[in-house]
């Protein structure tokens, strides 16, 4: 089971779109996963056991977990590259 | 017109938990969703509203008595409880004006793009709630749909214009090419941050590039981790305030737990509502992308894309206790900060940009933004409560507000409440803004040339 942490300003709005993007893509890959949404300050509380962090913004803190910026799920620009990156991280 | 008003009144009398699902379903159909998905979207939003209602009992049962006691015992006039932006957004979307705001603002955006009066394609339909809020407040005050929609429209146009004007600065400082922030709390905060910097420039020079790079250590600090968790903020504030008004240890701890539950559950309920809007945002994105794509357009996003900036994060933590201090010492303020203490980063991120990442300037700007938010909360307290009561999301006689209203909301509402004179002024302002901004848009080099 892969664990995806999805973070934005509040864990409510932007992360919900990114969560939808991540789910829509991962459902096509057959990877088993769970997602959790939180705000950026809370990442530290959710990062244990996580396989990847999808964040609405570049993070200045290194949590020791692969991190990607998930804005492509909102704009639709670069969504395929983001999917590829996500797959690469989660296939390890 | 009579028939239209009759339909509007019939719909709004259904109560928000029925009216909103019906309206969202219709909007979904208009945006091209099939019936099942549209209905599911509408119902999900309605379920979110019901969830919010359930959670709000925590406020009526636990927090209102404490706030009232604070007023009585200490003469501290903070009788309106700040419910936070998530609650206010739900309230704003569940009024008659609010349910029409998404198609209304999309339409304005399309018209502005067609007449080349903006460069921003605003796909961030969640944050149309700011316009829904202004419109709903104006409707409660004037009981006039035309004036209410004009107010929402002016708010939206102004936000797009500010978004465009600050886009370059945002893109450079945050390294986000092609983005603008036509966001109801971001745009006014950017303006304040910019003015604050202009002011500070009179006294201080230089200091660019002296960013605060050590957020890593700040964020890892156990104490900071503790107070940055909304749940803990609720527990501490609830318990301390209840103790102060003499509720006893058991009662205070119960209030603390209730407030922790509020801070934890309310955003989750709003999230359900957001999930319901998700298919709509997808459909809107598709519609907009078909017509307006390519490099000459900015994509309008939520200011959440900026929150990772180290200065924004570290100042936001300092701003949490500072906001409480500001609320207490600010003359005339009546709002007790609670819900929006969890959203300080939205404001610090915006003042970070014109401050070019300098810590002191960012904090200075953010304090002004928070002080203005207190005044906006005070100005809108009774109106916010009236809107919330009208949607059934608050009990009659409750006293709630938020720190999410801005100086821009005040300006628009103040003009609008002059009635038809206000309508005329707002219409003139819209035209003036569009004409003024069009000449600016025309002067912008195409992105491809600039690079």
Coordinates of C-alpha atoms in Angstrom, one line a residue:
Chain A
X1 CA 0.0 0.0 0.0
X2 CA 1.5 3.3 -1.1
X3 CA 0.8 6.4 1.0
X4 CA 0.4 9.8 -0.7
X5 CA 0.4 13.0 1.3
X6 CA -1.4 15.8 -0.5
X7 CA -0.8 19.3 0.9
X8 CA -2.1 22.8 0.2
X9 CA -2.8 25.9 2.2
X10 CA -5.7 24.5 4.2
X11 CA -6.0 20.8 3.3
X12 CA -9.4 21.7 1.9
X13 CA -9.6 23.3 -1.5
X14 CA -6.6 23.1 -3.7
X15 CA -5.6 19.7 -2.3
X16 CA -9.0 18.4 -3.1
X17 CA -8.4 19.0 -6.8
X18 CA -4.9 17.5 -6.6
X19 CA -6.3 14.5 -4.7
X20 CA -8.8 14.0 -7.5
X21 CA -6.0 14.2 -10.0
X22 CA -3.8 11.7 -8.1
X23 CA -6.7 9.2 -7.6
X24 CA -7.9 9.5 -11.2
X25 CA -4.4 8.7 -12.4
X26 CA -3.4 6.0 -9.9
X27 CA -6.7 4.1 -10.4
X28 CA -5.5 3.5 -14.0
X29 CA -2.2 2.1 -12.9
X30 CA -3.4 -0.6 -10.5
X31 CA -1.1 0.7 -7.7
X32 CA -2.8 0.2 -4.3
X33 CA -2.7 3.5 -2.4
X34 CA -4.2 5.7 0.2
X35 CA -4.2 9.5 0.2
X36 CA -4.3 12.0 3.0
X37 CA -4.9 15.7 2.7
X38 CA -3.4 18.3 5.0
X39 CA -2.0 21.8 5.2
X40 CA 1.6 22.5 4.5
X41 CA 2.5 23.2 8.1
X42 CA 1.0 19.9 9.1
X43 CA 3.1 17.8 6.6
X44 CA 5.5 16.9 9.4
X45 CA 2.6 15.2 11.3
X46 CA 1.5 13.1 8.3
X47 CA 4.8 12.3 6.7
X48 CA 5.7 9.1 8.6
X49 CA 5.4 6.1 6.3
X50 CA 4.6 8.3 3.3
X51 CA 5.9 7.4 -0.2
X52 CA 5.4 10.7 -1.9
X53 CA 4.3 14.2 -1.0
X54 CA 2.2 16.1 -3.6
X55 CA 2.3 19.8 -2.7
X56 CA 0.6 22.9 -4.1
X57 CA 3.8 24.8 -3.8
X58 CA 7.6 24.2 -3.7
X59 CA 8.5 23.1 -0.2
X60 CA 11.5 24.6 1.5
X61 CA 11.7 21.8 4.1
X62 CA 13.1 18.4 3.1
X63 CA 11.0 15.7 4.8
X64 CA 13.2 12.9 3.4
X65 CA 10.3 11.8 1.2
X66 CA 10.1 12.3 -2.6
X67 CA 8.1 15.5 -3.3
X68 CA 6.4 16.7 -6.4
X69 CA 4.4 19.9 -7.1
X70 CA 0.9 19.0 -8.0
X71 CA -0.3 22.2 -9.7
X72 CA -0.5 20.5 -13.0
X73 CA -3.6 18.7 -11.8
X74 CA -5.2 22.2 -11.4
X75 CA -4.0 23.9 -14.6
X76 CA -4.0 20.7 -16.8
X77 CA -0.6 21.9 -18.1
X78 CA 2.1 19.3 -17.7
X79 CA -0.3 16.7 -16.3
X80 CA 1.2 13.8 -18.2
X81 CA 4.8 14.6 -17.0
X82 CA 3.5 14.8 -13.5
X83 CA 1.7 11.4 -13.8
X84 CA 4.9 9.9 -15.2
X85 CA 7.0 11.3 -12.3
X86 CA 4.4 10.0 -9.8
X87 CA 4.4 6.6 -11.4
X88 CA 8.2 6.5 -11.3
X89 CA 8.4 7.3 -7.6
X90 CA 5.6 4.9 -6.6
X91 CA 6.9 2.0 -8.7
X92 CA 10.2 1.8 -6.7
Chain B
X1 CA -38.9 40.2 -14.3
X2 CA -41.8 39.4 -12.0
X3 CA -41.7 35.8 -13.0
X4 CA -37.9 35.7 -12.6
X5 CA -38.1 37.1 -9.1
X6 CA -40.9 34.7 -8.3
X7 CA -38.7 31.8 -9.3
X8 CA -35.8 33.1 -7.3
X9 CA -37.9 33.6 -4.2
X10 CA -39.4 30.1 -4.6
X11 CA -36.0 28.6 -4.9
X12 CA -34.5 30.4 -1.9
X13 CA -37.5 29.5 0.2
X14 CA -36.6 25.8 -0.2
X15 CA -33.9 26.3 2.3
X16 CA -30.2 26.0 1.5
X17 CA -29.9 22.2 1.8
X18 CA -32.4 21.8 -1.0
X19 CA -31.9 25.0 -3.0
X20 CA -28.1 24.7 -3.3
X21 CA -28.2 21.1 -4.6
X22 CA -30.9 22.1 -7.2
X23 CA -28.9 25.1 -8.3
X24 CA -25.6 23.3 -8.5
X25 CA -27.3 20.5 -10.5
X26 CA -28.5 23.1 -13.0
X27 CA -25.2 24.8 -13.2
X28 CA -23.6 21.4 -13.8
X29 CA -26.0 20.7 -16.6
X30 CA -25.3 24.1 -18.2
X31 CA -21.5 23.3 -18.0
X32 CA -22.1 20.1 -19.9
X33 CA -22.1 17.4 -17.2
X34 CA -24.5 14.5 -17.6
X35 CA -27.5 14.4 -15.3
X36 CA -26.2 11.8 -12.9
X37 CA -22.9 13.6 -12.3
X38 CA -24.6 17.0 -12.1
X39 CA -27.1 15.6 -9.5
X40 CA -24.3 13.9 -7.5
X41 CA -22.3 17.1 -7.5
X42 CA -25.3 19.1 -6.3
X43 CA -26.2 16.6 -3.6
X44 CA -22.6 16.4 -2.4
X45 CA -22.5 20.1 -1.9
X46 CA -25.8 19.9 0.0
X47 CA -24.4 17.1 2.2
X48 CA -21.5 19.3 3.0
X49 CA -23.9 22.0 4.1
X50 CA -25.7 19.6 6.4
X51 CA -22.4 18.4 7.8
X52 CA -21.4 22.0 8.5
X53 CA -24.7 22.6 10.3
X54 CA -24.1 19.6 12.5
X55 CA -20.6 20.8 13.5
X56 CA -21.8 24.3 14.1
X57 CA -23.7 23.1 17.1
X58 CA -20.3 23.0 18.9
X59 CA -20.1 26.8 18.5
X60 CA -23.6 27.5 19.8
X61 CA -23.3 25.1 22.7
X62 CA -19.8 25.9 23.8
X63 CA -18.2 29.0 22.3
X64 CA -21.0 31.5 22.3
X65 CA -21.4 31.4 26.1
X66 CA -17.7 31.9 26.6
X67 CA -17.6 34.8 24.2
X68 CA -20.6 36.4 25.9
X69 CA -18.9 35.9 29.3
X70 CA -15.8 37.6 28.0
X71 CA -17.8 40.6 27.1
X72 CA -19.5 40.8 30.5
X73 CA -16.6 40.1 32.7
X74 CA -13.7 41.9 31.0
X75 CA -15.6 44.4 29.0
X76 CA -13.6 42.9 26.2
X77 CA -15.8 43.6 23.2
X78 CA -14.9 40.5 21.2
X79 CA -18.4 39.1 21.0
X80 CA -18.3 37.9 17.4
X81 CA -16.6 34.6 16.9
X82 CA -14.3 34.2 13.9
X83 CA -15.6 31.1 12.1
X84 CA -12.8 31.1 9.5
X85 CA -13.0 31.3 5.7
X86 CA -14.1 27.7 5.1
X87 CA -17.3 28.3 7.0
X88 CA -17.9 31.7 5.4
X89 CA -17.3 30.3 1.9
X90 CA -19.9 27.6 2.6
X91 CA -22.4 30.3 3.7
X92 CA -21.6 32.5 0.7
X93 CA -22.2 29.6 -1.8
X94 CA -25.5 28.6 -0.2
X95 CA -27.4 31.9 -0.7
X96 CA -29.5 32.5 -3.9
X97 CA -26.9 35.0 -5.1
X98 CA -24.0 32.6 -4.2
X99 CA -25.4 29.7 -6.2
X100 CA -25.4 31.8 -9.4
X101 CA -22.0 33.2 -8.8
X102 CA -20.0 30.5 -10.5
X103 CA -21.7 30.8 -13.9
X104 CA -21.9 34.6 -13.4
X105 CA -18.2 35.1 -12.8
X106 CA -17.2 32.6 -15.5
X107 CA -19.3 34.6 -17.9
X108 CA -17.6 37.9 -16.8
X109 CA -14.2 36.2 -17.2
X110 CA -15.0 35.1 -20.7
X111 CA -16.3 38.5 -21.7
X112 CA -13.3 40.2 -20.3
X113 CA -11.0 37.8 -22.2
X114 CA -12.9 38.4 -25.4
X115 CA -12.7 42.2 -25.2
X116 CA -9.0 41.9 -24.1
X117 CA -9.6 43.5 -20.7
X118 CA -7.8 40.8 -18.8
X119 CA -5.0 38.3 -19.3
X120 CA -6.2 35.9 -16.6
X121 CA -8.2 32.7 -17.2
X122 CA -9.5 32.2 -13.7
X123 CA -10.1 28.5 -13.3
X124 CA -10.1 28.7 -9.5
X125 CA -13.9 28.6 -9.2
X126 CA -13.8 27.8 -5.5
X127 CA -12.6 31.2 -4.8
X128 CA -15.5 32.8 -6.5
X129 CA -16.9 32.5 -3.0
X130 CA -15.4 35.9 -2.2
X131 CA -17.7 37.4 -4.8
X132 CA -20.5 35.3 -3.6
X133 CA -19.9 36.7 -0.1
X134 CA -19.9 40.3 -1.2
X135 CA -23.0 39.7 -3.3
X136 CA -24.8 37.9 -0.5
X137 CA -24.0 40.6 2.0
X138 CA -25.2 43.2 -0.4
X139 CA -28.4 41.3 -1.0
X140 CA -29.1 41.0 2.8
X141 CA -28.6 44.7 3.1
X142 CA -30.4 46.0 0.0
X143 CA -32.8 43.1 -0.7
X144 CA -32.1 43.8 -4.4
X145 CA -30.7 41.1 -6.7
X146 CA -29.5 43.6 -9.4
X147 CA -27.4 45.5 -6.9
X148 CA -26.2 42.3 -5.3
X149 CA -25.0 40.9 -8.6
X150 CA -23.5 44.2 -9.7
X151 CA -21.5 44.2 -6.4
X152 CA -20.3 40.6 -7.0
X153 CA -19.4 41.6 -10.6
X154 CA -17.4 44.6 -9.5
X155 CA -15.6 42.5 -6.9
X156 CA -14.7 40.0 -9.5
X157 CA -13.5 42.5 -12.1
X158 CA -11.4 44.3 -9.5
X159 CA -9.8 41.0 -8.5
X160 CA -9.0 40.1 -12.1
X161 CA -7.4 43.5 -12.6
X162 CA -5.3 43.2 -9.4
X163 CA -4.4 39.6 -10.4
X164 CA -3.1 40.8 -13.7
X165 CA -1.1 43.8 -12.4
X166 CA 0.7 41.7 -9.8
X167 CA 1.2 38.7 -12.0
X168 CA 4.8 39.5 -13.0
X169 CA 5.8 40.1 -9.4
X170 CA 4.2 36.9 -8.2
X171 CA 5.8 34.9 -11.0
X172 CA 9.3 36.2 -10.3
X173 CA 9.2 36.0 -6.5
X174 CA 7.5 32.6 -6.3
X175 CA 9.0 31.2 -9.5
X176 CA 5.6 30.3 -11.0
X177 CA 5.6 31.1 -14.7
X178 CA 2.2 31.8 -16.3
X179 CA 0.4 32.2 -13.0
X180 CA -1.7 35.0 -11.6
X181 CA -3.6 35.2 -8.3
X182 CA -7.1 36.6 -8.9
X183 CA -8.1 35.5 -5.5
X184 CA -10.4 37.3 -3.2
X185 CA -8.1 37.4 -0.2
X186 CA -4.8 37.3 -2.1
X187 CA -5.4 40.3 -4.3
X188 CA -6.4 42.8 -1.6
X189 CA -3.5 41.5 0.6
X190 CA -1.1 42.0 -2.3
X191 CA -2.1 45.6 -2.6
X192 CA -1.7 46.2 1.2
X193 CA 1.7 44.4 1.1
X194 CA 2.8 46.6 -1.8
X195 CA 1.6 49.8 -0.1
X196 CA 3.3 48.8 3.2
X197 CA 6.6 48.3 1.2
X198 CA 6.2 51.7 -0.5
X199 CA 5.8 53.2 2.9
X200 CA 8.8 51.3 4.4
X201 CA 10.9 52.3 1.4
X202 CA 10.7 55.9 2.7
X203 CA 12.7 55.0 5.8
X204 CA 14.7 51.9 4.9
X205 CA 16.7 51.0 1.9
X206 CA 18.0 47.7 0.7
X207 CA 17.9 44.3 2.3
X208 CA 16.7 42.4 -0.7
X209 CA 17.7 38.8 -0.8
X210 CA 18.1 38.6 3.0
X211 CA 15.5 35.8 3.1
X212 CA 14.8 33.7 6.0
X213 CA 16.1 30.3 4.8
X214 CA 15.9 28.4 8.0
X215 CA 12.2 27.4 8.0
X216 CA 13.3 23.8 8.1
X217 CA 14.4 24.2 11.7
X218 CA 11.4 26.4 12.6
X219 CA 9.0 23.8 11.2
X220 CA 10.8 21.0 13.0
X221 CA 10.6 22.8 16.4
X222 CA 8.2 20.7 18.5
X223 CA 6.5 23.8 20.0
X224 CA 5.9 25.2 16.6
X225 CA 4.5 21.9 15.3
X226 CA 2.2 22.0 18.3
X227 CA 0.8 25.4 17.8
X228 CA 0.6 25.2 14.0
X229 CA -1.9 22.3 14.3
X230 CA -5.5 23.7 14.1
X231 CA -6.6 21.0 16.5
X232 CA -4.2 22.3 19.2
X233 CA -5.1 25.9 18.5
X234 CA -8.7 25.0 19.2
X235 CA -7.8 23.1 22.4
X236 CA -5.6 25.8 23.8
X237 CA -7.9 28.8 22.9
X238 CA -11.0 27.0 24.0
X239 CA -9.6 25.8 27.3
X240 CA -7.8 29.1 28.2
X241 CA -10.8 31.3 27.4
X242 CA -13.2 29.1 29.3
X243 CA -10.8 29.1 32.3
X244 CA -10.6 32.9 32.1
X245 CA -14.3 33.3 32.3
X246 CA -14.5 30.9 35.2
X247 CA -15.9 27.7 33.7
X248 CA -13.9 25.5 36.1
X249 CA -11.4 22.8 35.1
X250 CA -13.8 20.2 33.7
X251 CA -16.0 22.7 31.9
X252 CA -13.0 24.4 30.4
X253 CA -11.5 21.2 29.2
X254 CA -14.8 20.3 27.6
X255 CA -14.9 23.7 25.8
X256 CA -11.3 23.1 24.7
X257 CA -12.2 19.7 23.3
X258 CA -15.3 21.1 21.6
X259 CA -13.2 23.8 19.9
X260 CA -10.5 21.3 18.9
X261 CA -13.3 19.3 17.4
X262 CA -14.6 22.4 15.6
X263 CA -11.2 23.2 14.1
X264 CA -10.8 19.6 13.0
X265 CA -14.3 18.8 11.7
X266 CA -15.4 22.0 10.1
X267 CA -12.8 22.1 7.4
X268 CA -13.6 18.4 6.7
X269 CA -17.2 19.2 6.2
X270 CA -16.3 22.1 3.9
X271 CA -14.1 19.6 2.0
X272 CA -17.2 17.6 1.2
X273 CA -18.8 20.7 -0.2
X274 CA -15.6 21.3 -2.2
X275 CA -15.7 17.7 -3.6
X276 CA -19.2 18.4 -4.8
X277 CA -17.9 21.4 -6.8
X278 CA -15.0 19.4 -8.3
X279 CA -16.9 18.2 -11.4
X280 CA -17.9 21.8 -12.0
X281 CA -14.4 23.0 -11.8
X282 CA -13.3 20.3 -14.2
X283 CA -16.1 21.3 -16.6
X284 CA -15.2 25.0 -16.3
X285 CA -11.6 24.2 -16.9
X286 CA -12.4 22.3 -20.1
X287 CA -14.7 25.1 -21.4
X288 CA -12.1 27.7 -20.7
X289 CA -9.2 25.7 -22.1
X290 CA -11.0 25.1 -25.4
X291 CA -11.3 28.9 -26.0
X292 CA -8.4 30.5 -24.1
X293 CA -5.2 28.6 -24.2
X294 CA -1.7 29.5 -25.2
X295 CA 1.0 31.6 -23.8
X296 CA -0.6 35.0 -23.8
X297 CA -2.9 34.1 -20.9
X298 CA -2.2 33.8 -17.2
X299 CA -3.8 31.0 -15.3
X300 CA -5.6 32.2 -12.3
X301 CA -4.9 30.1 -9.2
X302 CA -5.4 30.0 -5.5
X303 CA -2.7 31.6 -3.4
X304 CA -2.0 28.2 -2.0
X305 CA 0.5 27.8 -4.8
X306 CA 2.7 30.4 -2.9
X307 CA 2.6 29.1 0.6
X308 CA 5.8 27.1 0.4
X309 CA 8.0 30.2 0.4
X310 CA 10.2 30.0 3.5
X311 CA 9.4 33.6 4.6
X312 CA 5.7 33.0 4.2
X313 CA 5.8 30.0 6.4
X314 CA 7.9 31.4 9.2
X315 CA 6.0 34.7 9.4
X316 CA 2.7 32.8 9.3
X317 CA 3.6 31.0 12.6
X318 CA 4.6 34.3 14.3
X319 CA 1.4 35.9 13.0
X320 CA -0.9 33.4 14.9
X321 CA -0.3 34.8 18.4
X322 CA 0.2 38.3 17.0
X323 CA -3.3 38.2 15.5
X324 CA -4.7 37.5 18.9
X325 CA -2.8 40.5 20.3
X326 CA -3.9 42.7 17.4
X327 CA -7.5 41.7 18.0
X328 CA -7.3 42.6 21.7
X329 CA -5.6 45.9 21.4
X330 CA -7.3 47.2 18.2
X331 CA -9.7 49.9 19.2
X332 CA -13.3 49.1 18.0
X333 CA -12.6 45.5 17.1
X334 CA -15.4 43.1 18.0
X335 CA -14.1 39.8 16.4
X336 CA -12.5 37.1 18.5
X337 CA -10.0 35.3 16.2
X338 CA -10.4 31.5 16.0
X339 CA -11.1 29.8 12.7
X340 CA -8.8 32.0 10.5
X341 CA -5.9 31.5 12.9
X342 CA -5.3 28.4 10.8
X343 CA -5.0 30.5 7.6
X344 CA -2.4 33.1 8.5
X345 CA -0.1 31.7 5.8
X346 CA -2.5 32.9 3.0
X347 CA -1.8 36.5 4.1
X348 CA 1.9 36.2 4.8
X349 CA 2.4 34.6 1.5
X350 CA 0.9 37.6 -0.2
X351 CA 2.9 40.2 1.8
X352 CA 6.0 38.1 1.1
X353 CA 5.8 38.8 -2.6
X354 CA 6.0 42.7 -2.6
X355 CA 8.5 42.4 0.3
X356 CA 10.7 40.2 -1.9
X357 CA 11.0 37.7 0.9
X358 CA 12.2 40.0 3.6
X359 CA 11.0 38.8 7.0
X360 CA 10.3 42.1 8.8
X361 CA 8.6 43.7 5.9
X362 CA 6.5 40.6 5.3
X363 CA 5.4 40.5 8.9
X364 CA 4.7 44.3 9.0
X365 CA 2.5 44.0 6.0
X366 CA 0.7 40.9 7.3
X367 CA -0.1 42.7 10.6
X368 CA -1.7 45.5 8.7
X369 CA -3.7 42.9 6.7
X370 CA -4.8 41.2 9.9
X371 CA -5.8 44.6 11.5
X372 CA -7.8 45.4 8.4
X373 CA -9.3 41.9 8.6
X374 CA -10.4 42.6 12.2
X375 CA -12.1 45.8 11.0
X376 CA -13.7 44.0 8.0
X377 CA -14.9 41.3 10.4
X378 CA -16.3 44.0 12.7
X379 CA -18.0 45.8 9.8
X380 CA -19.5 42.6 8.4
X381 CA -20.3 40.9 11.7
X382 CA -24.0 41.6 11.7
X383 CA -24.3 41.1 8.0
X384 CA -22.3 37.9 8.0
X385 CA -24.5 36.6 10.8
X386 CA -27.7 37.7 9.0
X387 CA -26.5 35.9 5.8
X388 CA -25.6 32.8 7.7
X389 CA -29.0 32.8 9.5
X390 CA -30.8 33.3 6.2
X391 CA -29.1 30.1 4.8
X392 CA -29.9 28.2 7.9
X393 CA -26.2 27.7 8.7
X394 CA -26.4 29.7 11.9
X395 CA -29.0 30.1 14.6
X396 CA -31.0 33.3 14.9
X397 CA -29.4 35.5 17.6
X398 CA -25.9 34.0 17.2
X399 CA -22.9 36.3 16.8
X400 CA -20.5 35.2 14.2
X401 CA -18.1 36.8 11.8
X402 CA -14.7 36.0 10.2
X403 CA -11.3 37.4 9.5
X404 CA -11.7 36.5 5.8
X405 CA -13.4 39.7 4.7
X406 CA -11.1 42.4 3.3
X407 CA -11.0 46.1 2.8
X408 CA -12.2 45.4 -0.8
X409 CA -15.4 43.8 0.5
X410 CA -16.0 46.9 2.7
X411 CA -15.5 49.3 -0.2
X412 CA -17.9 47.3 -2.5
X413 CA -20.5 46.8 0.2
X414 CA -20.3 50.4 1.3
X415 CA -21.0 51.7 -2.2
X416 CA -23.7 49.1 -2.9
X417 CA -25.6 49.9 0.2
X418 CA -26.4 53.3 -1.2
X419 CA -29.0 51.6 -3.3
X420 CA -29.5 52.5 -7.0
X421 CA -27.0 55.4 -6.6
X422 CA -24.5 52.7 -5.5
X423 CA -25.5 50.6 -8.5
X424 CA -24.7 53.4 -10.8
X425 CA -21.3 54.1 -9.1
X426 CA -20.5 50.4 -9.3
X427 CA -21.4 50.2 -13.0
X428 CA -19.2 53.2 -13.7
X429 CA -16.4 51.7 -11.7
X430 CA -16.6 48.5 -13.7
X431 CA -16.5 50.4 -17.0
X432 CA -13.6 52.6 -15.7
X433 CA -11.6 49.6 -14.5
X434 CA -12.2 47.7 -17.8
X435 CA -11.2 50.7 -20.0
X436 CA -8.1 51.5 -17.8
X437 CA -7.0 48.0 -17.6
X438 CA -7.5 47.3 -21.3
X439 CA -4.9 49.9 -22.3
X440 CA -2.5 48.2 -19.9
X441 CA -3.3 44.7 -21.4
X442 CA -2.7 46.1 -24.9
X443 CA 0.7 47.3 -23.9
X444 CA 1.9 44.0 -22.5
X445 CA 4.3 42.2 -24.8
X446 CA 3.2 38.8 -25.9
X447 CA 5.0 36.2 -23.8
X448 CA 6.7 34.7 -26.7
X449 CA 8.3 38.0 -27.7
X450 CA 9.5 38.8 -24.2
X451 CA 11.4 35.5 -23.9

